[in-house]
GROMACS .gro file of C-alpha atoms in nm:
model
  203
    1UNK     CA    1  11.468  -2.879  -7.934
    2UNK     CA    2  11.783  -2.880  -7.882
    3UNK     CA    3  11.957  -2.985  -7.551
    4UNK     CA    4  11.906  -3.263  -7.294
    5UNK     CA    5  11.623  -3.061  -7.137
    6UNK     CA    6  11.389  -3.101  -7.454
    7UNK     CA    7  11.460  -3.481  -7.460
    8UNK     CA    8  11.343  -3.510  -7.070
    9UNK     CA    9  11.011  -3.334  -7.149
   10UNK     CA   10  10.909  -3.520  -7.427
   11UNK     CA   11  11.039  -3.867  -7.266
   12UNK     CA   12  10.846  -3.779  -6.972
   13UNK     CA   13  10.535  -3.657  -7.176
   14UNK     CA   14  10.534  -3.981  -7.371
   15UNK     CA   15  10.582  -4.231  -7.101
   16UNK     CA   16  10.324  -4.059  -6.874
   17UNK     CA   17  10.064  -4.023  -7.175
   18UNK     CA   18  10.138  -4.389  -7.237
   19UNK     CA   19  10.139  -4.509  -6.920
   20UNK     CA   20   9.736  -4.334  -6.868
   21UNK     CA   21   9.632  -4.499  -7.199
   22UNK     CA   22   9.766  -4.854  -7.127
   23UNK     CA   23   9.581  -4.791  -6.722
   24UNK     CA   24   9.214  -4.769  -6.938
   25UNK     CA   25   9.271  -4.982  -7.230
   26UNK     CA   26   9.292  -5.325  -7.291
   27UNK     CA   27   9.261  -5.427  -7.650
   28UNK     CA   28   9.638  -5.424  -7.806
   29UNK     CA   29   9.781  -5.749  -7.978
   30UNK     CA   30   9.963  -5.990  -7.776
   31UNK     CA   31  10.287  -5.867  -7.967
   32UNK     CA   32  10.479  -5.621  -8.146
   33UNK     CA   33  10.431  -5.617  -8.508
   34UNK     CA   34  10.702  -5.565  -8.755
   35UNK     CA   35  10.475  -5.609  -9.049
   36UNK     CA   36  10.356  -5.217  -9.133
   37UNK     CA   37  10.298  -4.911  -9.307
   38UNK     CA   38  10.263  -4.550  -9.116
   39UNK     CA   39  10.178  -4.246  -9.302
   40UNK     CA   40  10.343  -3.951  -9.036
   41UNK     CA   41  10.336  -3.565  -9.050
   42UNK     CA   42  10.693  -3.375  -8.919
   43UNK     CA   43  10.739  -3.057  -8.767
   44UNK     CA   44  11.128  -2.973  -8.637
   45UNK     CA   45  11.455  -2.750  -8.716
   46UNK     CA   46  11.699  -2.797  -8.958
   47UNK     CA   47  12.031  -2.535  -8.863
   48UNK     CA   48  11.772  -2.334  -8.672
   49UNK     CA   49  11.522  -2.304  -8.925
   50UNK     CA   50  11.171  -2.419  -8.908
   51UNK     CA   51  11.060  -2.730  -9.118
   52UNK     CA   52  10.780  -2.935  -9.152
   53UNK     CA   53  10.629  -3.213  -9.424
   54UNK     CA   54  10.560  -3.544  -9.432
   55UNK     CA   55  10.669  -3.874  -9.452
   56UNK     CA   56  10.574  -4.228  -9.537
   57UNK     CA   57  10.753  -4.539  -9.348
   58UNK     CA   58  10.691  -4.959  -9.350
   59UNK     CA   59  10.859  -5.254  -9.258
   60UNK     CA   60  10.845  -5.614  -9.395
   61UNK     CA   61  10.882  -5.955  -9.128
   62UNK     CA   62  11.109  -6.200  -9.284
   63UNK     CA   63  11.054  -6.457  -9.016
   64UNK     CA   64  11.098  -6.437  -8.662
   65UNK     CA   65  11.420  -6.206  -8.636
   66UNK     CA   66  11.457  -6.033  -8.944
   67UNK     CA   67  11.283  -5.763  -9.124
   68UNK     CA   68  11.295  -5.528  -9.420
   69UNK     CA   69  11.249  -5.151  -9.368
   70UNK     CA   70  11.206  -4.842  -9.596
   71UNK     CA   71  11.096  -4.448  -9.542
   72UNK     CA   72  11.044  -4.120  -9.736
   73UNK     CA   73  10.991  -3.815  -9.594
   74UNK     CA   74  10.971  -3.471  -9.782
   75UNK     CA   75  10.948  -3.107  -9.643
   76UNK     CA   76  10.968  -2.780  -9.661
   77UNK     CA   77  11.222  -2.548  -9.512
   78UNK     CA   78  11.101  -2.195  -9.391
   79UNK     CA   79  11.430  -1.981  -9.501
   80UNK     CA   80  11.452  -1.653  -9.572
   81UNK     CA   81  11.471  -1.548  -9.887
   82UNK     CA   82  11.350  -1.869 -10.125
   83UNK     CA   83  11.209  -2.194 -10.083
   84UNK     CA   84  11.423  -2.487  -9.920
   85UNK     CA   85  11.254  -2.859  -9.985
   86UNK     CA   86  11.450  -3.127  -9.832
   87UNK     CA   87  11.366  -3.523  -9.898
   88UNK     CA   88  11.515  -3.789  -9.682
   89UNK     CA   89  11.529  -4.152  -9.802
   90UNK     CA   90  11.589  -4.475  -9.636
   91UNK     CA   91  11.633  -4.854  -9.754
   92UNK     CA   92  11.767  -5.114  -9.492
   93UNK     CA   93  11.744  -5.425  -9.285
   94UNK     CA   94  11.681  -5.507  -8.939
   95UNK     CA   95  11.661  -5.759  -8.666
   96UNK     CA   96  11.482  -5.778  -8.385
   97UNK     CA   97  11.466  -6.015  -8.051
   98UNK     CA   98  11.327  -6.069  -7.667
   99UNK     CA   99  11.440  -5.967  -7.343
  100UNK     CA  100  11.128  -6.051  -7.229
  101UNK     CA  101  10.748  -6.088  -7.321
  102UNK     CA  102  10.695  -5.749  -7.351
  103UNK     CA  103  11.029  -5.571  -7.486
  104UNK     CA  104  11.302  -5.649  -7.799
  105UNK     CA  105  11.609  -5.508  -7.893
  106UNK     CA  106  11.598  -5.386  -8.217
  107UNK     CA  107  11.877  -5.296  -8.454
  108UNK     CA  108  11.845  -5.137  -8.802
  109UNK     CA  109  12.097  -5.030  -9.085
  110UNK     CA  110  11.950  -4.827  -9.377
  111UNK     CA  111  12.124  -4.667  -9.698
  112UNK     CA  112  11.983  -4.309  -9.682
  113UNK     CA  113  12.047  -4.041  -9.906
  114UNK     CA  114  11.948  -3.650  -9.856
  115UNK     CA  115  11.823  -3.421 -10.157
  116UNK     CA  116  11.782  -3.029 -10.098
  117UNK     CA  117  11.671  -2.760 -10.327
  118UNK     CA  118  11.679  -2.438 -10.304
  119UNK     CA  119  11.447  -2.166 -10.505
  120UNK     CA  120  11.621  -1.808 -10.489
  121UNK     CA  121  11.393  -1.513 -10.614
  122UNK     CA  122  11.524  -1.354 -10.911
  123UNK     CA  123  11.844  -1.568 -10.900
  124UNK     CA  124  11.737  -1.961 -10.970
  125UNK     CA  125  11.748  -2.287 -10.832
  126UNK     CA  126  12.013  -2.558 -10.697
  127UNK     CA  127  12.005  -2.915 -10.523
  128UNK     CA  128  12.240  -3.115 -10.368
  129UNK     CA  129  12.236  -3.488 -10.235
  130UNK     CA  130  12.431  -3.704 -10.013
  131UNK     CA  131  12.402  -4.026  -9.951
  132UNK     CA  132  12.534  -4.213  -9.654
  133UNK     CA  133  12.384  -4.457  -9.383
  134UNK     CA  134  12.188  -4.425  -9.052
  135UNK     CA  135  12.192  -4.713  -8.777
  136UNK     CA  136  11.914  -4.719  -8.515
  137UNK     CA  137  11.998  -4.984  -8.207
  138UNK     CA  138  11.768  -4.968  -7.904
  139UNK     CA  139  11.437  -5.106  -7.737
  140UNK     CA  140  11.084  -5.169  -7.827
  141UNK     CA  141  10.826  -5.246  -7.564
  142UNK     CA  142  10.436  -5.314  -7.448
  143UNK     CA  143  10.279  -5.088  -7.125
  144UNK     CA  144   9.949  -5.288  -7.043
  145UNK     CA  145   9.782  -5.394  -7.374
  146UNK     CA  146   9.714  -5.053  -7.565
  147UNK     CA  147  10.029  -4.925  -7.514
  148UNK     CA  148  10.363  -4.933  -7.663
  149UNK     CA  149  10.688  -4.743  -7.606
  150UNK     CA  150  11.067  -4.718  -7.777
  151UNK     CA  151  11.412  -4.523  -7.746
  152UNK     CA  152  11.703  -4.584  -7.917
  153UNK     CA  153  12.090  -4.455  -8.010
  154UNK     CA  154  12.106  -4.302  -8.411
  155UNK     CA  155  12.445  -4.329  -8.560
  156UNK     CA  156  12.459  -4.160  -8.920
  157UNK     CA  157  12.698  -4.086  -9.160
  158UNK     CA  158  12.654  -3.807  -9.454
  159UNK     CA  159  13.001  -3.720  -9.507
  160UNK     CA  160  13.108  -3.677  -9.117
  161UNK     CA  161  12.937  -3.896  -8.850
  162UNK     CA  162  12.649  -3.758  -8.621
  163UNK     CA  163  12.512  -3.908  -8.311
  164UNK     CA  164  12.123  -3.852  -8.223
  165UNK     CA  165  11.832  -4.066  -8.033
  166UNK     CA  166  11.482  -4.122  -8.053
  167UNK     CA  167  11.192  -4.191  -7.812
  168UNK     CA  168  10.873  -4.222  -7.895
  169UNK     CA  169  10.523  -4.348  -7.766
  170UNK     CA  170  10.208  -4.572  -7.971
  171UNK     CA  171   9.836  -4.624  -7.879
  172UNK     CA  172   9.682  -4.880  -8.048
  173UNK     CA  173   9.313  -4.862  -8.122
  174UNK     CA  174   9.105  -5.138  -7.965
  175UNK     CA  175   9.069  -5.442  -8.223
  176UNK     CA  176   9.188  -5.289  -8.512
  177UNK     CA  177   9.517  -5.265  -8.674
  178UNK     CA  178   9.479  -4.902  -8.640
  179UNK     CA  179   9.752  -4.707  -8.406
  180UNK     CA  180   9.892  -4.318  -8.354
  181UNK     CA  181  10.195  -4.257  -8.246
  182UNK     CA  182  10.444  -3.977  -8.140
  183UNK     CA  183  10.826  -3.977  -8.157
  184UNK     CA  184  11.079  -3.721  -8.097
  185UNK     CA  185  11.359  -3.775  -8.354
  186UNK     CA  186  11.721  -3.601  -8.318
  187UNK     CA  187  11.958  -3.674  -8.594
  188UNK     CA  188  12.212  -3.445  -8.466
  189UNK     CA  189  12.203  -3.091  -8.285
  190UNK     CA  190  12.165  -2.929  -8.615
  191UNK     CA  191  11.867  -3.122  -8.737
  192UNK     CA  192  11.532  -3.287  -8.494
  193UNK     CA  193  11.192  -3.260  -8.569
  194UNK     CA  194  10.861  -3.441  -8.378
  195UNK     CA  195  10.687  -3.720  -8.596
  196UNK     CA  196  10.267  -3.818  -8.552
  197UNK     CA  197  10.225  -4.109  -8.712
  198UNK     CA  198   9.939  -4.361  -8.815
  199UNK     CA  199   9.996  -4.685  -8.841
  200UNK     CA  200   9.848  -4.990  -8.977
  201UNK     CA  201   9.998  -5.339  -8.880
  202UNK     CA  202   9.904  -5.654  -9.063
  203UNK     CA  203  10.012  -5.929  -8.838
   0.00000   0.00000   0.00000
């Protein structure tokens, strides 16, 4: 999951699969909620080896353009030779606004900080942690009324500066609150992973 050709195939898969839900649904809210909490399982590669955990994200409104946002996510590394856990937290702000009825920009800064530990066999264990900042800037929108979409550019510094993107697709449930969604996540072309997520919104 490295290389433009990876990015194409899960655009494409999400935008089709999106597109197909929104054509036979017709239930989701007039408009996008930045009132949440998502509980999200990960699977992806960190320096080419496999990893996958889980993660728990939400976001606060603070009126009609602002909003408070915060994440923790914590896997497992598959390395040879001991156990790797890795732990990713974010703490930021954000602010949103229309284009038109059914898309925003949306801009986020978070203070994140990385903890690994390694296990060796028969030799012990070590950690290390940076801490550093990630910016997302990009576009949230509505397909039909079950449907919702997003992309956007990830800037993030941990010592040297990284450039990555996401894109991801959301159905949301009928009435409920309830909604799944799947995002493909690059932070840089040493570290991606896919995210399925579900989501409840209050507002």
């Amino acid at each position: 999951m490295k290389n433009l050709c990876v990015f194409e195939r899960v655009a494409s898969a999400v935008l089709f699969g999106s597109a197909l839900l929104a054509s036979g649904q017709t239930a989701l809210a007039s408009e996008l909620s930045y009132t949440y909490v998502e509980v999200k399982y990960v699977d992806g590669e960190i320096l080419d080896a496999d990893a996958d955990g889980f993660g728990l994200t939400g976001s606060v409104a603070l009126g009609d353009t602002f909003f408070l946002a915060g994440g923790y996510q914590d896997g497992e590394v598959d390395a040879t030779g001991g156990d790797l856990d890795l732990s990713l937290l974010r703490l930021g702000v954000g602010a949103h606004g229309s284009i038109t009825d059914s898309l925003d920009w949306v801009a986020e800064l978070d203070y994140a900080e990385v903890d690994l530990k390694a296990s060796i066999a028969g030799v012990g264990s070590d950690s290390s942690d940076e801490n550093g900042y990630i910016l997302d800037v990009g576009l949230r929108g509505l397909m039909g009324e079950a449907a919702e979409y997003s992309i956007a550019i990830i800037q993030s510094d941990f010592g040297s500066s990284a450039t990555g993107f996401r894109v991801g697709g959301r159905y949301h449930f009928g009435e409920t609150q309830l909604s799944v969604g799947l995002d493909y996540v690059q932070y840089d072309s040493e570290f991606d992973q896919l995210e399925l997520g579900l989501r409840y919104q209050f507002n």
